[in-house]
C-alpha atoms as an extended CHARMM CRD file, in Angstrom:
* protein
*
       181  EXT
         1         1  UNK       CA              9.4920000000       17.8720000000      -35.7770000000  PROA      1               0.0000000000
         2         2  UNK       CA             10.1050000000       19.0040000000      -32.1650000000  PROA      2               0.0000000000
         3         3  UNK       CA             12.9330000000       16.9740000000      -30.4930000000  PROA      3               0.0000000000
         4         4  UNK       CA             12.0810000000       15.7610000000      -27.0640000000  PROA      4               0.0000000000
         5         5  UNK       CA             13.8370000000       17.8130000000      -24.3360000000  PROA      5               0.0000000000
         6         6  UNK       CA             15.9300000000       16.0900000000      -21.8790000000  PROA      6               0.0000000000
         7         7  UNK       CA             14.6320000000       16.9130000000      -18.5010000000  PROA      7               0.0000000000
         8         8  UNK       CA             16.9400000000       18.9450000000      -16.1350000000  PROA      8               0.0000000000
         9         9  UNK       CA             18.8470000000       17.2880000000      -13.4300000000  PROA      9               0.0000000000
        10        10  UNK       CA             16.7240000000       19.2770000000      -10.9320000000  PROA      10              0.0000000000
        11        11  UNK       CA             13.3790000000       17.9520000000      -12.5000000000  PROA      11              0.0000000000
        12        12  UNK       CA             14.9290000000       14.1020000000      -12.2530000000  PROA      12              0.0000000000
        13        13  UNK       CA             16.0210000000       15.1120000000       -8.6320000000  PROA      13              0.0000000000
        14        14  UNK       CA             12.2520000000       15.8730000000       -7.6200000000  PROA      14              0.0000000000
        15        15  UNK       CA             11.1110000000       13.0040000000       -9.4150000000  PROA      15              0.0000000000
        16        16  UNK       CA             13.1630000000       10.7480000000       -7.2860000000  PROA      16              0.0000000000
        17        17  UNK       CA             12.1550000000       12.7100000000       -4.5200000000  PROA      17              0.0000000000
        18        18  UNK       CA              8.7050000000       12.1160000000       -4.7290000000  PROA      18              0.0000000000
        19        19  UNK       CA              9.3620000000        8.6050000000       -6.1280000000  PROA      19              0.0000000000
        20        20  UNK       CA             11.2330000000        7.8640000000       -2.8290000000  PROA      20              0.0000000000
        21        21  UNK       CA              8.4670000000        9.5970000000       -0.8590000000  PROA      21              0.0000000000
        22        22  UNK       CA              5.6560000000        7.2840000000       -2.0020000000  PROA      22              0.0000000000
        23        23  UNK       CA              7.7460000000        4.3250000000       -2.0430000000  PROA      23              0.0000000000
        24        24  UNK       CA              8.6340000000        4.9730000000        1.9120000000  PROA      24              0.0000000000
        25        25  UNK       CA              4.7850000000        5.5410000000        2.2820000000  PROA      25              0.0000000000
        26        26  UNK       CA              3.9600000000        2.2160000000        0.5620000000  PROA      26              0.0000000000
        27        27  UNK       CA              6.6620000000        0.2820000000        2.8890000000  PROA      27              0.0000000000
        28        28  UNK       CA              5.1930000000        1.7730000000        5.7890000000  PROA      28              0.0000000000
        29        29  UNK       CA              1.8010000000        0.9290000000        4.6900000000  PROA      29              0.0000000000
        30        30  UNK       CA              2.8960000000       -2.7160000000        4.0400000000  PROA      30              0.0000000000
        31        31  UNK       CA              4.2670000000       -3.0240000000        7.5820000000  PROA      31              0.0000000000
        32        32  UNK       CA              1.1010000000       -2.1350000000        8.8950000000  PROA      32              0.0000000000
        33        33  UNK       CA             -0.6010000000       -4.3070000000        7.1090000000  PROA      33              0.0000000000
        34        34  UNK       CA              1.8810000000       -7.2480000000        7.5430000000  PROA      34              0.0000000000
        35        35  UNK       CA              1.6950000000       -6.2940000000       11.2170000000  PROA      35              0.0000000000
        36        36  UNK       CA             -2.3300000000       -6.8740000000       11.1290000000  PROA      36              0.0000000000
        37        37  UNK       CA             -2.0600000000       -9.7830000000        8.7360000000  PROA      37              0.0000000000
        38        38  UNK       CA              0.1780000000      -11.5900000000       11.1120000000  PROA      38              0.0000000000
        39        39  UNK       CA             -1.0680000000      -10.3090000000       14.8010000000  PROA      39              0.0000000000
        40        40  UNK       CA             -4.6870000000       -8.8970000000       14.7350000000  PROA      40              0.0000000000
        41        41  UNK       CA             -6.4260000000      -11.0930000000       11.7560000000  PROA      41              0.0000000000
        42        42  UNK       CA             -5.3460000000      -14.6760000000       13.6720000000  PROA      42              0.0000000000
        43        43  UNK       CA             -7.1480000000      -12.8150000000       16.8430000000  PROA      43              0.0000000000
        44        44  UNK       CA            -10.6710000000      -12.2120000000       15.2720000000  PROA      44              0.0000000000
        45        45  UNK       CA            -10.7580000000      -14.9160000000       12.8940000000  PROA      45              0.0000000000
        46        46  UNK       CA             -9.6970000000      -18.0540000000       14.9350000000  PROA      46              0.0000000000
        47        47  UNK       CA            -13.0400000000      -18.6560000000       16.9100000000  PROA      47              0.0000000000
        48        48  UNK       CA            -15.7920000000      -16.1420000000       16.0750000000  PROA      48              0.0000000000
        49        49  UNK       CA            -18.3660000000      -15.2080000000       17.2890000000  PROA      49              0.0000000000
        50        50  UNK       CA            -16.2270000000      -15.1730000000       20.5480000000  PROA      50              0.0000000000
        51        51  UNK       CA            -12.9510000000      -13.9690000000       18.9440000000  PROA      51              0.0000000000
        52        52  UNK       CA            -15.0730000000      -10.9270000000       17.4900000000  PROA      52              0.0000000000
        53        53  UNK       CA            -14.7670000000       -9.1860000000       21.2020000000  PROA      53              0.0000000000
        54        54  UNK       CA            -11.3080000000       -7.6820000000       20.3700000000  PROA      54              0.0000000000
        55        55  UNK       CA            -13.5020000000       -5.2530000000       18.4670000000  PROA      55              0.0000000000
        56        56  UNK       CA            -16.2030000000       -4.4400000000       21.1610000000  PROA      56              0.0000000000
        57        57  UNK       CA            -15.9080000000       -2.6990000000       24.3880000000  PROA      57              0.0000000000
        58        58  UNK       CA            -14.3490000000        0.5260000000       25.6020000000  PROA      58              0.0000000000
        59        59  UNK       CA            -10.9840000000       -0.5250000000       23.9250000000  PROA      59              0.0000000000
        60        60  UNK       CA            -12.0480000000       -2.8040000000       20.8920000000  PROA      60              0.0000000000
        61        61  UNK       CA             -9.9530000000       -2.2240000000       18.0760000000  PROA      61              0.0000000000
        62        62  UNK       CA            -11.2050000000       -0.0260000000       14.9080000000  PROA      62              0.0000000000
        63        63  UNK       CA             -8.4960000000        0.3740000000       12.1340000000  PROA      63              0.0000000000
        64        64  UNK       CA            -10.8870000000        2.0100000000        9.4630000000  PROA      64              0.0000000000
        65        65  UNK       CA             -9.8370000000        5.7190000000       10.1370000000  PROA      65              0.0000000000
        66        66  UNK       CA             -6.3060000000        4.2490000000       10.1830000000  PROA      66              0.0000000000
        67        67  UNK       CA             -6.5360000000        2.7260000000        7.0500000000  PROA      67              0.0000000000
        68        68  UNK       CA             -8.5400000000        5.5530000000        5.2500000000  PROA      68              0.0000000000
        69        69  UNK       CA             -6.4360000000        8.0100000000        6.3440000000  PROA      69              0.0000000000
        70        70  UNK       CA             -2.9980000000        6.2690000000        5.2010000000  PROA      70              0.0000000000
        71        71  UNK       CA             -4.3080000000        4.5690000000        2.0500000000  PROA      71              0.0000000000
        72        72  UNK       CA             -5.2660000000        8.6060000000        1.1010000000  PROA      72              0.0000000000
        73        73  UNK       CA             -1.9310000000        9.9290000000        1.8420000000  PROA      73              0.0000000000
        74        74  UNK       CA             -0.2740000000        7.2380000000        0.0020000000  PROA      74              0.0000000000
        75        75  UNK       CA             -2.2920000000        7.4350000000       -3.1200000000  PROA      75              0.0000000000
        76        76  UNK       CA             -2.0550000000       11.3050000000       -3.0250000000  PROA      76              0.0000000000
        77        77  UNK       CA              1.9410000000       10.7340000000       -2.7790000000  PROA      77              0.0000000000
        78        78  UNK       CA              1.5040000000        8.0680000000       -5.6740000000  PROA      78              0.0000000000
        79        79  UNK       CA             -0.3560000000       10.5540000000       -7.8890000000  PROA      79              0.0000000000
        80        80  UNK       CA              2.2550000000       13.2140000000       -7.2400000000  PROA      80              0.0000000000
        81        81  UNK       CA              5.2880000000       10.7950000000       -7.7000000000  PROA      81              0.0000000000
        82        82  UNK       CA              3.4630000000       10.2310000000      -11.2540000000  PROA      82              0.0000000000
        83        83  UNK       CA              2.6230000000       13.9530000000      -12.2240000000  PROA      83              0.0000000000
        84        84  UNK       CA              6.1640000000       14.8790000000      -11.0970000000  PROA      84              0.0000000000
        85        85  UNK       CA              7.6700000000       12.1030000000      -13.1760000000  PROA      85              0.0000000000
        86        86  UNK       CA              5.8610000000       12.7490000000      -16.0480000000  PROA      86              0.0000000000
        87        87  UNK       CA              8.3830000000       13.6620000000      -18.5040000000  PROA      87              0.0000000000
        88        88  UNK       CA             10.3770000000       10.5890000000      -18.0590000000  PROA      88              0.0000000000
        89        89  UNK       CA              8.5640000000        8.0760000000      -20.3420000000  PROA      89              0.0000000000
        90        90  UNK       CA              9.8040000000        4.9290000000      -19.0040000000  PROA      90              0.0000000000
        91        91  UNK       CA              9.3230000000        5.7340000000      -15.3820000000  PROA      91              0.0000000000
        92        92  UNK       CA              5.9700000000        7.2640000000      -15.8650000000  PROA      92              0.0000000000
        93        93  UNK       CA              4.7930000000        4.0420000000      -17.9520000000  PROA      93              0.0000000000
        94        94  UNK       CA              5.8100000000        1.8280000000      -15.1980000000  PROA      94              0.0000000000
        95        95  UNK       CA              4.2020000000        4.1320000000      -12.6040000000  PROA      95              0.0000000000
        96        96  UNK       CA              0.8070000000        4.0530000000      -14.4900000000  PROA      96              0.0000000000
        97        97  UNK       CA              1.1520000000       -0.1320000000      -14.8050000000  PROA      97              0.0000000000
        98        98  UNK       CA              1.9360000000       -0.0360000000      -10.9170000000  PROA      98              0.0000000000
        99        99  UNK       CA             -1.2340000000        2.2830000000      -10.0860000000  PROA      99              0.0000000000
       100       100  UNK       CA             -3.2470000000        0.2780000000      -12.1990000000  PROA      100             0.0000000000
       101       101  UNK       CA             -2.5310000000       -2.9790000000      -10.1420000000  PROA      101             0.0000000000
       102       102  UNK       CA             -2.9860000000       -0.8870000000       -6.9820000000  PROA      102             0.0000000000
       103       103  UNK       CA             -6.4520000000        0.5080000000       -8.2310000000  PROA      103             0.0000000000
       104       104  UNK       CA             -7.3740000000       -3.0120000000       -8.9140000000  PROA      104             0.0000000000
       105       105  UNK       CA             -6.0590000000       -4.3070000000       -5.2910000000  PROA      105             0.0000000000
       106       106  UNK       CA             -7.7140000000       -1.1340000000       -3.9480000000  PROA      106             0.0000000000
       107       107  UNK       CA            -11.1870000000       -2.3050000000       -5.5120000000  PROA      107             0.0000000000
       108       108  UNK       CA            -10.9750000000       -5.5960000000       -4.5440000000  PROA      108             0.0000000000
       109       109  UNK       CA            -10.3260000000       -4.0840000000       -0.9540000000  PROA      109             0.0000000000
       110       110  UNK       CA            -13.1730000000       -1.9340000000       -1.0400000000  PROA      110             0.0000000000
       111       111  UNK       CA            -15.4940000000       -4.2350000000       -2.6120000000  PROA      111             0.0000000000
       112       112  UNK       CA            -15.0200000000       -7.2720000000       -0.5480000000  PROA      112             0.0000000000
       113       113  UNK       CA            -12.5260000000       -7.0540000000        2.2900000000  PROA      113             0.0000000000
       114       114  UNK       CA            -13.5630000000       -3.4890000000        4.0670000000  PROA      114             0.0000000000
       115       115  UNK       CA            -17.4460000000       -4.4000000000        4.2090000000  PROA      115             0.0000000000
       116       116  UNK       CA            -16.9220000000       -8.0440000000        5.1210000000  PROA      116             0.0000000000
       117       117  UNK       CA            -14.7970000000       -6.6780000000        7.9580000000  PROA      117             0.0000000000
       118       118  UNK       CA            -17.1030000000       -3.9270000000        9.0150000000  PROA      118             0.0000000000
       119       119  UNK       CA            -19.8910000000       -6.8900000000        8.6820000000  PROA      119             0.0000000000
       120       120  UNK       CA            -17.7240000000       -8.5680000000       11.0970000000  PROA      120             0.0000000000
       121       121  UNK       CA            -16.8770000000       -6.1210000000       13.6820000000  PROA      121             0.0000000000
       122       122  UNK       CA            -20.9660000000       -5.2990000000       13.6560000000  PROA      122             0.0000000000
       123       123  UNK       CA            -21.8390000000       -8.8620000000       14.9200000000  PROA      123             0.0000000000
       124       124  UNK       CA            -21.9560000000       -9.2550000000       18.4020000000  PROA      124             0.0000000000
       125       125  UNK       CA            -19.4140000000      -11.4060000000       20.5450000000  PROA      125             0.0000000000
       126       126  UNK       CA            -21.1850000000      -14.3150000000       21.8000000000  PROA      126             0.0000000000
       127       127  UNK       CA            -19.6940000000      -17.8550000000       23.3360000000  PROA      127             0.0000000000
       128       128  UNK       CA            -22.2100000000      -20.0790000000       20.7800000000  PROA      128             0.0000000000
       129       129  UNK       CA            -19.5680000000      -21.5160000000       18.2420000000  PROA      129             0.0000000000
       130       130  UNK       CA            -20.5660000000      -20.7880000000       14.5070000000  PROA      130             0.0000000000
       131       131  UNK       CA            -18.9340000000      -22.9620000000       12.2460000000  PROA      131             0.0000000000
       132       132  UNK       CA            -20.1400000000      -21.1390000000        8.8440000000  PROA      132             0.0000000000
       133       133  UNK       CA            -18.9860000000      -17.7750000000       10.4970000000  PROA      133             0.0000000000
       134       134  UNK       CA            -15.7810000000      -19.0180000000       11.2170000000  PROA      134             0.0000000000
       135       135  UNK       CA            -15.4530000000      -20.3470000000        7.6160000000  PROA      135             0.0000000000
       136       136  UNK       CA            -16.3640000000      -16.8650000000        6.2850000000  PROA      136             0.0000000000
       137       137  UNK       CA            -13.2780000000      -15.5160000000        8.9540000000  PROA      137             0.0000000000
       138       138  UNK       CA            -10.9730000000      -17.9930000000        7.7770000000  PROA      138             0.0000000000
       139       139  UNK       CA            -11.7530000000      -17.2680000000        4.0420000000  PROA      139             0.0000000000
       140       140  UNK       CA            -11.4950000000      -13.8360000000        4.4780000000  PROA      140             0.0000000000
       141       141  UNK       CA             -7.8190000000      -14.4230000000        6.2120000000  PROA      141             0.0000000000
       142       142  UNK       CA             -7.0930000000      -16.5370000000        3.5870000000  PROA      142             0.0000000000
       143       143  UNK       CA             -7.7310000000      -14.0370000000        0.7380000000  PROA      143             0.0000000000
       144       144  UNK       CA             -5.9110000000      -11.3220000000        3.0650000000  PROA      144             0.0000000000
       145       145  UNK       CA             -2.7010000000      -12.9470000000        2.2390000000  PROA      145             0.0000000000
       146       146  UNK       CA             -2.6970000000      -12.5920000000       -1.9230000000  PROA      146             0.0000000000
       147       147  UNK       CA             -3.8920000000       -9.1580000000       -1.3740000000  PROA      147             0.0000000000
       148       148  UNK       CA             -1.2070000000       -8.0980000000        1.0150000000  PROA      148             0.0000000000
       149       149  UNK       CA              1.3400000000       -9.8680000000       -1.4750000000  PROA      149             0.0000000000
       150       150  UNK       CA              0.2260000000       -7.8290000000       -4.2450000000  PROA      150             0.0000000000
       151       151  UNK       CA              0.6270000000       -4.5060000000       -2.1930000000  PROA      151             0.0000000000
       152       152  UNK       CA              4.4600000000       -6.0070000000       -1.4020000000  PROA      152             0.0000000000
       153       153  UNK       CA              5.0510000000       -6.4180000000       -4.9070000000  PROA      153             0.0000000000
       154       154  UNK       CA              3.9500000000       -3.2860000000       -6.1450000000  PROA      154             0.0000000000
       155       155  UNK       CA              5.9890000000       -1.5150000000       -3.4190000000  PROA      155             0.0000000000
       156       156  UNK       CA              9.2640000000       -3.7200000000       -4.5130000000  PROA      156             0.0000000000
       157       157  UNK       CA              8.5900000000       -3.0610000000       -8.0700000000  PROA      157             0.0000000000
       158       158  UNK       CA              9.1520000000        0.7260000000       -7.1250000000  PROA      158             0.0000000000
       159       159  UNK       CA             12.7750000000        0.0530000000       -5.7890000000  PROA      159             0.0000000000
       160       160  UNK       CA             14.1110000000       -0.3910000000       -9.5980000000  PROA      160             0.0000000000
       161       161  UNK       CA             12.4970000000        2.9750000000      -10.6670000000  PROA      161             0.0000000000
       162       162  UNK       CA             14.1120000000        4.6370000000       -7.9600000000  PROA      162             0.0000000000
       163       163  UNK       CA             17.7230000000        3.1720000000       -9.2060000000  PROA      163             0.0000000000
       164       164  UNK       CA             16.9970000000        3.9230000000      -12.8780000000  PROA      164             0.0000000000
       165       165  UNK       CA             16.6460000000        7.5900000000      -11.7940000000  PROA      165             0.0000000000
       166       166  UNK       CA             19.5550000000        7.5740000000       -9.2580000000  PROA      166             0.0000000000
       167       167  UNK       CA             21.6700000000        6.3470000000      -12.1770000000  PROA      167             0.0000000000
       168       168  UNK       CA             20.7120000000        9.5250000000      -14.5670000000  PROA      168             0.0000000000
       169       169  UNK       CA             23.1920000000       12.2260000000      -15.1100000000  PROA      169             0.0000000000
       170       170  UNK       CA             23.1460000000       14.7860000000      -12.4550000000  PROA      170             0.0000000000
       171       171  UNK       CA             20.8890000000       13.0940000000      -10.2950000000  PROA      171             0.0000000000
       172       172  UNK       CA             23.3150000000       12.5500000000       -7.4210000000  PROA      172             0.0000000000
       173       173  UNK       CA             25.1590000000       15.3190000000       -6.4520000000  PROA      173             0.0000000000
       174       174  UNK       CA             29.2050000000       13.9610000000       -6.3300000000  PROA      174             0.0000000000
       175       175  UNK       CA             30.4650000000       14.6330000000       -2.9180000000  PROA      175             0.0000000000
       176       176  UNK       CA             33.4740000000       16.8560000000       -2.6660000000  PROA      176             0.0000000000
       177       177  UNK       CA             36.6770000000       14.8990000000       -2.5970000000  PROA      177             0.0000000000
       178       178  UNK       CA             38.7590000000       15.6020000000        0.5360000000  PROA      178             0.0000000000
       179       179  UNK       CA             42.1980000000       16.5390000000        0.6310000000  PROA      179             0.0000000000
       180       180  UNK       CA             44.5090000000       14.2280000000        2.7390000000  PROA      180             0.0000000000
       181       181  UNK       CA             46.9440000000       17.2600000000        3.5830000000  PROA      181             0.0000000000
């Protein structure tokens, strides 16, 4: 029976680096989501169709390219982190669990949030109040809170994995002592 080899300190440091990179990308992504949730979403959901004007005109808001690019970059770093940490079973298992949770939230995003927002963006901004449209916008905004919270939970759940790698022998190089002489 072959014994499982202990990964080298260099391997663990590389896994740590990619885990830090994907965690940083996740926190940046979540910062953008929090900003959008508390500044942009209230602007367009308050009184549609009139409030939908934020999406129209030459200076209308359109975050579609930003979110597609940023999610793609983050998900690539997430997959690299998993691949690089593959020989670390405890870390790998948690990364796979967190990836599954992330994928579930992304499916919800792609199935409901993105197409619904694109639909709202396609509507003309008119001064005629529409209670049904306002209710739909408020439902979108209300469901967005648990979605963003889910992404935040995943990003915070990555921190103990970083701590675990930092504590592994040889991961962090000791700082040479400075002599007082």
